[in-house]
Structure formats: structure tokens, C-alpha cells
Amino acid sequence: MNPINQYQFPPENNEPIGFSRGFSLVVIIILLFVVGIIGSLVFTFQKTTDAANAKLTYLAAQTKAIEFAAVGNYQVPVQADLIDLIGEEANHAAVITVVDENRDASIDYIVYRRGGLVTTYSPGELEVTKDQ
């Protein structure tokens, strides 16, 4: 784009007035940068939400395990047993696996799969990985 003082008279070569390629490139780079930041924020929020849901699910599974043991008919809680405690929002599109290796009504860990992330939670340990 030419400076304004060169446009005192009509252009001789009918040069179209518009943006240069450099300006367009800068705008595209800025937009890609903004999209990258927004994408990383969404991924971080998803990880945080899944971690909170995994902790909630662990507490619900522990509660159900204690309830089953108190009744005298112990079984490891499954996802269907936890829906009333964790709610539909935490259960929606999730696959929950409860692990009690000793069958002693003390849940060892849970695996919470949702949205391509696998969150494994046991007391004091939280691990979030991408689903294979």
C-alpha cells in the first residue's frame, strides 16, 4: 500500500487499493495464536472438570461399597449404582470403572473415561492421560 502523499493525482497504472500480503499474514498469525490459546484453555478446563468428577465418583463408590458391606451383601459398585450419587451430568458420556482388588469395601481406585481423557484417581493420586 502506498503512502497517502502519492495519491494526490489519480494513479496512472490503475493500482487497486487494498491490503498488502504482509498485513494479511500478520492477521492470520494473530488469529492462529488466539485459537491456540483458546484451545489450550478448553483442554485445561476439561482436565480440571474430569479430575473433579473422578474425585466425586471415588467418594460415591466408597459410600456405596460401605453401604453394600453394611447390608451384608458386598459387591463392587458399578456405574449404574453411582448415578443417584454423582448425578447425570458427571455420568453423561462417561465410562466409570471401580476397582476393589481385595473386596474389602475399601475402593482402591477408579478409572473415569470421558471425552478422550482417562482419569485415574485413588486417594492422594490423580493421573490424567489421553485415551488410546
XYZ file of N, CA, C and O in Angstrom:
528
model
N 0.854 -1.169 0.000
C 0.000 0.000 0.000
C 0.900 1.232 0.000
O 1.847 1.309 0.776
N 0.593 2.155 -0.836
C 1.414 3.347 -0.994
C 1.031 4.408 0.028
O -0.118 4.451 0.482
N 1.990 5.269 0.394
C 1.650 6.355 1.321
C 0.635 7.310 0.698
O 0.517 7.413 -0.512
N -0.064 8.034 1.544
C -1.159 8.904 1.118
C -0.683 10.041 0.212
O -1.408 10.476 -0.673
N 0.557 10.501 0.375
C 1.019 11.641 -0.428
C 1.236 11.256 -1.897
O 1.374 12.115 -2.746
N 1.247 9.975 -2.208
C 1.372 9.565 -3.610
C 0.021 9.517 -4.313
O -0.059 9.231 -5.493
N -1.045 9.791 -3.605
C -2.374 9.733 -4.199
C -2.998 11.120 -4.367
O -4.198 11.274 -4.320
N -2.165 12.135 -4.631
C -2.708 13.467 -4.895
C -3.380 13.497 -6.260
O -4.328 14.231 -6.474
N -2.868 12.712 -7.163
C -3.435 12.631 -8.507
C -3.903 11.192 -8.731
O -3.436 10.261 -8.071
N -4.808 10.985 -9.612
C -5.265 9.621 -9.874
C -4.083 8.734 -10.276
O -3.175 9.180 -10.965
N -4.085 7.468 -9.826
C -2.977 6.585 -10.171
C -2.934 6.336 -11.678
O -3.957 6.248 -12.346
N -1.704 6.258 -12.182
C -1.531 6.085 -13.618
C -1.692 4.619 -14.031
O -2.118 4.328 -15.138
N -1.327 3.682 -13.183
C -1.340 2.273 -13.583
C -2.554 1.528 -13.018
O -2.550 0.299 -13.000
N -3.560 2.252 -12.575
C -4.787 1.667 -12.032
C -4.500 0.617 -10.963
O -5.048 -0.474 -10.970
N -3.621 0.960 -10.053
C -3.279 0.054 -8.939
C -4.465 -0.049 -8.000
O -4.984 0.956 -7.531
N -4.960 -1.273 -7.732
C -6.079 -1.388 -6.799
C -5.627 -1.073 -5.372
O -4.528 -1.414 -4.970
N -6.485 -0.410 -4.676
C -6.170 -0.059 -3.302
C -6.657 -1.200 -2.415
O -7.809 -1.610 -2.484
N -5.774 -1.745 -1.571
C -6.155 -2.856 -0.708
C -5.060 -3.150 0.294
O -4.114 -2.382 0.457
N -5.200 -4.272 0.947
C -4.236 -4.659 1.960
C -3.073 -5.398 1.311
O -3.243 -6.143 0.348
N -1.907 -5.218 1.893
C -0.739 -5.933 1.386
C -0.735 -7.371 1.930
O -1.469 -7.704 2.859
N 0.098 -8.212 1.352
C 0.192 -9.601 1.811
C 0.757 -9.679 3.226
O 0.410 -10.567 3.981
N 1.602 -8.775 3.566
C 2.184 -8.758 4.910
C 1.133 -8.538 5.979
O 1.146 -9.186 7.025
N 0.210 -7.622 5.719
C -0.856 -7.359 6.676
C -1.741 -8.600 6.852
O -2.098 -8.971 7.962
N -2.108 -9.234 5.742
C -2.930 -10.447 5.814
C -2.214 -11.552 6.583
O -2.826 -12.278 7.369
N -0.928 -11.704 6.367
C -0.148 -12.720 7.067
C -0.123 -12.455 8.576
O -0.284 -13.377 9.378
N 0.035 -11.204 8.963
C 0.046 -10.847 10.376
C -1.316 -11.150 11.012
O -1.389 -11.695 12.119
N -2.403 -10.837 10.321
C -3.743 -11.106 10.849
C -3.945 -12.608 11.016
O -4.465 -13.062 12.044
N -3.514 -13.405 10.053
C -3.663 -14.860 10.150
C -2.831 -15.417 11.293
O -3.300 -16.279 12.049
N -1.624 -14.933 11.477
C -0.780 -15.398 12.583
C -1.403 -15.053 13.925
O -1.429 -15.879 14.845
N -1.935 -13.862 14.054
C -2.587 -13.458 15.316
C -3.813 -14.333 15.582
O -4.023 -14.790 16.709
N -4.609 -14.609 14.556
C -5.786 -15.458 14.732
C -5.388 -16.884 15.135
O -6.022 -17.486 16.002
N -4.343 -17.424 14.532
C -3.877 -18.760 14.904
C -3.386 -18.789 16.353
O -3.621 -19.758 17.079
N -2.722 -17.742 16.767
C -2.247 -17.634 18.143
C -3.426 -17.607 19.122
O -3.417 -18.309 20.131
N -4.452 -16.837 18.807
C -5.631 -16.752 19.670
C -6.354 -18.099 19.725
O -6.784 -18.549 20.790
N -6.486 -18.772 18.579
C -7.129 -20.089 18.551
C -6.340 -21.090 19.392
O -6.913 -21.905 20.110
N -5.018 -21.039 19.317
C -4.184 -21.925 20.135
C -4.385 -21.696 21.626
O -4.475 -22.655 22.404
N -4.458 -20.452 22.033
C -4.671 -20.137 23.451
C -6.046 -20.628 23.905
O -6.178 -21.255 24.957
N -7.071 -20.367 23.121
C -8.417 -20.795 23.489
C -8.495 -22.319 23.549
O -9.101 -22.888 24.459
N -7.869 -23.002 22.598
C -7.860 -24.468 22.605
C -7.190 -25.039 23.831
O -7.670 -26.005 24.429
N -6.066 -24.454 24.238
C -5.379 -24.955 25.428
C -6.190 -24.676 26.698
O -6.195 -25.491 27.619
N -6.884 -23.564 26.750
C -7.741 -23.272 27.909
C -8.902 -24.264 27.999
O -9.219 -24.747 29.096
N -9.505 -24.581 26.867
C -10.607 -25.545 26.868
C -10.113 -26.906 27.334
O -10.751 -27.576 28.145
N -8.939 -27.332 26.853
C -8.384 -28.626 27.258
C -8.068 -28.634 28.754
O -8.340 -29.607 29.450
N -7.535 -27.541 29.274
C -7.229 -27.448 30.697
C -8.505 -27.511 31.541
O -8.554 -28.204 32.558
N -9.545 -26.805 31.110
C -10.809 -26.837 31.844
C -11.430 -28.228 31.812
O -12.011 -28.683 32.789
N -11.292 -28.916 30.683
C -11.823 -30.276 30.583
C -11.087 -31.202 31.543
O -11.702 -32.030 32.211
N -9.763 -31.072 31.624
C -8.990 -31.898 32.554
C -9.393 -31.609 33.996
O -9.533 -32.527 34.808
N -9.593 -30.342 34.333
C -9.974 -29.970 35.684
C -11.361 -30.515 36.032
O -11.575 -31.043 37.133
N -12.281 -30.420 35.092
C -13.637 -30.936 35.317
C -13.613 -32.444 35.507
O -14.260 -32.978 36.412
N -12.860 -33.147 34.655
C -12.791 -34.604 34.781
C -12.117 -35.016 36.089
O -12.496 -36.020 36.689
N -11.137 -34.263 36.542
C -10.491 -34.578 37.821
C -11.477 -34.419 38.976
O -11.541 -35.269 39.873
N -12.263 -33.352 38.943
C -13.265 -33.155 39.998
C -14.331 -34.243 39.949
O -14.753 -34.759 40.996
N -14.755 -34.614 38.744
C -15.748 -35.678 38.611
C -15.189 -37.018 39.070
O -15.910 -37.834 39.652
N -13.906 -37.275 38.824
C -13.289 -38.530 39.271
C -13.234 -38.595 40.792
O -13.509 -39.649 41.390
N -12.917 -37.488 41.435
C -12.897 -37.463 42.906
C -14.300 -37.674 43.462
O -14.487 -38.429 44.426
N -15.287 -37.029 42.859
C -16.675 -37.213 43.275
C -17.098 -38.665 43.095
O -17.729 -39.258 43.981
N -16.728 -39.263 41.982
C -17.083 -40.651 41.705
C -16.413 -41.593 42.691
O -17.018 -42.569 43.134
N -15.165 -41.303 43.052
C -14.477 -42.140 44.035
C -15.217 -42.111 45.373
O -15.432 -43.154 46.000
N -15.597 -40.919 45.813
C -16.326 -40.810 47.086
C -17.677 -41.526 47.019
O -18.082 -42.192 47.978
N -18.357 -41.413 45.886
C -19.636 -42.101 45.727
C -19.439 -43.616 45.737
O -20.219 -44.348 46.361
N -18.387 -44.103 45.079
C -18.110 -45.544 45.054
C -17.758 -46.050 46.448
O -18.191 -47.136 46.855
N -16.987 -45.263 47.190
C -16.635 -45.657 48.557
C -17.891 -45.709 49.438
O -18.063 -46.627 50.232
N -18.768 -44.747 49.260
C -20.021 -44.723 50.015
C -20.867 -45.946 49.703
O -21.402 -46.603 50.613
N -21.010 -46.264 48.418
C -21.801 -47.433 48.031
C -21.157 -48.725 48.525
O -21.853 -49.656 48.941
N -19.834 -48.813 48.503
C -19.153 -50.019 48.982
C -19.421 -50.223 50.467
O -19.695 -51.346 50.919
N -19.362 -49.146 51.246
C -19.649 -49.245 52.678
C -21.112 -49.640 52.900
O -21.419 -50.466 53.757
N -22.004 -49.077 52.108
C -23.425 -49.422 52.219
C -23.649 -50.904 51.894
O -24.377 -51.598 52.607
N -23.013 -51.395 50.823
C -23.169 -52.816 50.461
C -22.595 -53.728 51.541
O -23.154 -54.780 51.847
N -21.474 -53.341 52.147
C -20.867 -54.153 53.206
C -21.745 -54.150 54.459
O -21.840 -55.162 55.155
N -22.368 -53.024 54.754
C -23.215 -52.937 55.945
C -24.461 -53.804 55.810
O -24.948 -54.360 56.786
N -24.965 -53.940 54.615
C -26.136 -54.767 54.379
C -25.773 -56.247 54.462
O -26.613 -57.077 54.762
N -24.509 -56.566 54.233
C -24.060 -57.950 54.303
C -23.989 -58.638 52.960
O -23.629 -59.801 52.864
N -24.319 -57.916 51.904
C -24.258 -58.479 50.557
C -23.275 -57.632 49.747
O -23.676 -56.853 48.899
N -21.961 -57.804 50.002
C -20.974 -56.909 49.382
C -20.750 -57.274 47.921
O -20.589 -58.435 47.556
N -20.737 -56.229 47.120
C -20.330 -56.325 45.720
C -19.640 -55.020 45.367
O -19.903 -53.984 45.974
N -18.728 -55.087 44.432
C -18.040 -53.869 43.992
C -19.052 -53.013 43.245
O -19.738 -53.499 42.340
N -19.180 -51.742 43.619
C -20.153 -50.877 42.945
C -19.820 -50.729 41.454
O -18.654 -50.674 41.074
N -20.839 -50.675 40.657
C -20.676 -50.430 39.222
C -21.264 -49.064 38.901
O -21.872 -48.417 39.749
N -21.084 -48.639 37.663
C -21.507 -47.304 37.266
C -22.990 -47.061 37.525
O -23.374 -45.984 37.984
N -23.821 -48.041 37.279
C -25.269 -47.871 37.490
C -25.613 -47.617 38.960
O -26.583 -46.926 39.263
N -24.794 -48.146 39.876
C -25.041 -47.925 41.303
C -24.726 -46.495 41.730
O -25.209 -46.029 42.760
N -23.904 -45.810 40.965
C -23.406 -44.493 41.371
C -24.199 -43.321 40.811
O -24.005 -42.185 41.244
N -25.082 -43.568 39.873
C -25.763 -42.471 39.178
C -26.532 -41.572 40.133
O -26.484 -40.350 40.019
N -27.221 -42.151 41.103
C -28.005 -41.315 42.026
C -27.114 -40.466 42.928
O -27.549 -39.430 43.427
N -25.871 -40.860 43.134
C -24.963 -40.078 43.981
C -24.164 -39.033 43.203
O -23.903 -37.943 43.717
N -23.749 -39.356 41.986
C -22.909 -38.414 41.233
C -23.712 -37.513 40.311
O -23.228 -36.473 39.887
N -24.938 -37.910 39.979
C -25.777 -37.088 39.116
C -25.573 -37.408 37.641
O -24.587 -38.011 37.238
N -26.520 -36.978 36.858
C -26.489 -37.257 35.419
C -25.380 -36.500 34.697
O -24.838 -36.978 33.717
N -25.053 -35.302 35.159
C -24.041 -34.501 34.466
C -22.671 -35.153 34.517
O -21.955 -35.197 33.528
N -22.286 -35.663 35.669
C -20.986 -36.335 35.792
C -21.007 -37.695 35.119
O -19.972 -38.206 34.701
N -22.176 -38.288 34.982
C -22.306 -39.610 34.381
C -22.435 -39.554 32.862
O -22.114 -40.511 32.176
N -22.871 -38.422 32.328
C -23.147 -38.295 30.907
C -21.900 -38.562 30.058
O -20.873 -37.917 30.239
N -21.992 -39.515 29.152
C -20.929 -39.878 28.210
C -19.659 -40.359 28.909
O -18.575 -40.290 28.351
N -19.764 -40.817 30.130
C -18.594 -41.303 30.873
C -18.670 -42.820 31.010
O -19.744 -43.402 31.041
N -17.486 -43.421 31.077
C -17.369 -44.842 31.378
C -16.577 -44.928 32.674
O -15.419 -44.502 32.735
N -17.209 -45.442 33.719
C -16.606 -45.471 35.052
C -16.318 -46.911 35.435
O -17.194 -47.764 35.354
N -15.076 -47.152 35.858
C -14.673 -48.473 36.332
C -14.212 -48.331 37.772
O -13.335 -47.519 38.073
N -14.804 -49.114 38.668
C -14.452 -49.096 40.085
C -13.637 -50.354 40.373
O -14.048 -51.455 40.009
N -12.484 -50.183 41.036
C -11.608 -51.316 41.315
C -11.441 -51.479 42.820
O -11.029 -50.555 43.514
N -11.808 -52.665 43.315
C -11.594 -53.063 44.706
C -10.959 -54.450 44.658
O -11.647 -55.462 44.651
N -9.639 -54.470 44.605
C -8.926 -55.733 44.395
C -9.094 -56.707 45.561
O -9.192 -57.905 45.360
N -9.136 -56.212 46.785
C -9.230 -57.083 47.965
C -10.674 -57.430 48.323
O -10.893 -58.262 49.197
N -11.625 -56.732 47.709
C -13.052 -56.892 48.027
C -13.300 -56.693 49.534
O -13.996 -57.466 50.183
N -12.687 -55.626 50.058
C -12.800 -55.336 51.487
C -13.600 -54.060 51.763
O -13.483 -53.474 52.833
N -14.386 -53.627 50.809
C -15.213 -52.411 50.908
C -14.374 -51.148 51.012
O -14.855 -50.105 51.444
N -13.120 -51.235 50.608
C -12.261 -50.060 50.519
C -11.805 -49.956 49.062
O -10.990 -50.751 48.589
N -12.340 -48.980 48.363
C -12.072 -48.848 46.929
C -10.603 -48.487 46.725
O -10.093 -47.546 47.329
N -9.922 -49.255 45.871
C -8.509 -48.990 45.590
C -8.337 -47.788 44.662
O -7.546 -46.894 44.936
N -9.064 -47.789 43.552
C -9.022 -46.646 42.637
C -10.207 -46.736 41.686
O -10.882 -47.759 41.595
N -10.448 -45.640 40.974
C -11.469 -45.622 39.938
C -10.835 -45.106 38.654
O -9.852 -44.362 38.681
N -11.413 -45.525 37.551
C -10.987 -45.037 36.233
C -12.201 -44.359 35.612
O -13.256 -44.962 35.470
N -12.029 -43.088 35.269
C -13.117 -42.260 34.735
C -12.737 -41.861 33.310
O -11.806 -41.097 33.096
N -13.444 -42.403 32.321
C -13.170 -42.108 30.910
C -14.289 -41.231 30.358
O -15.460 -41.579 30.453
N -13.865 -40.118 29.762
C -14.860 -39.220 29.164
C -14.167 -38.241 28.235
O -13.141 -37.662 28.578
N -14.720 -38.063 27.057
C -14.216 -37.057 26.125
C -12.788 -37.279 25.679
O -12.077 -36.315 25.437
N -12.341 -38.514 25.571
C -10.981 -38.791 25.122
C -9.935 -38.718 26.216
O -8.752 -38.880 25.938
N -10.334 -38.457 27.441
C -9.395 -38.413 28.559
C -9.678 -39.567 29.513
O -10.831 -39.915 29.758
N -8.618 -40.139 30.054
C -8.738 -41.194 31.055
C -8.179 -40.636 32.354
O -6.997 -40.293 32.438
N -9.034 -40.533 33.370
C -8.628 -40.012 34.667
C -8.657 -41.157 35.669
O -9.693 -41.769 35.882
N -7.505 -41.452 36.246
C -7.403 -42.490 37.262
C -7.213 -41.801 38.599
O -6.309 -40.978 38.756
N -8.074 -42.140 39.569
C -7.998 -41.493 40.880
C -7.986 -42.531 41.989
O -8.795 -43.444 42.021
N -7.031 -42.388 42.856
C -7.007 -43.091 44.136
C -6.606 -42.045 45.158
O -6.030 -41.019 44.794
N -6.899 -42.242 46.435
C -6.607 -41.190 47.412
C -5.139 -40.742 47.343
O -4.226 -41.537 47.465
N -4.969 -39.468 47.087
C -3.634 -38.892 47.023
C -2.990 -38.949 45.656
O -1.951 -38.354 45.439
N -3.584 -39.640 44.698
C -3.004 -39.744 43.360
C -4.064 -39.456 42.313
O -5.159 -39.986 42.364
N -3.691 -38.618 41.369
C -4.574 -38.303 40.257
C -3.747 -38.334 38.992
O -2.708 -37.676 38.903
N -4.177 -39.106 38.020
C -3.447 -39.203 36.748
C -4.423 -39.017 35.603
O -5.437 -39.698 35.531
N -4.111 -38.085 34.723
C -4.960 -37.809 33.562
C -4.126 -38.076 32.316
O -3.054 -37.515 32.149
N -4.624 -38.954 31.455
C -3.960 -39.257 30.183
C -4.985 -39.226 29.065
O -6.177 -39.257 29.307
N -4.482 -39.172 27.838
C -5.373 -39.233 26.677
C -5.744 -40.687 26.432
O -4.940 -41.572 26.620
N -6.977 -40.897 25.982
C -7.472 -42.240 25.694
C -6.754 -42.763 24.451
O -6.531 -42.033 23.496
N -6.413 -44.019 24.471
C -5.698 -44.632 23.348
C -6.613 -44.998 22.242
O -7.537 -45.587 22.255
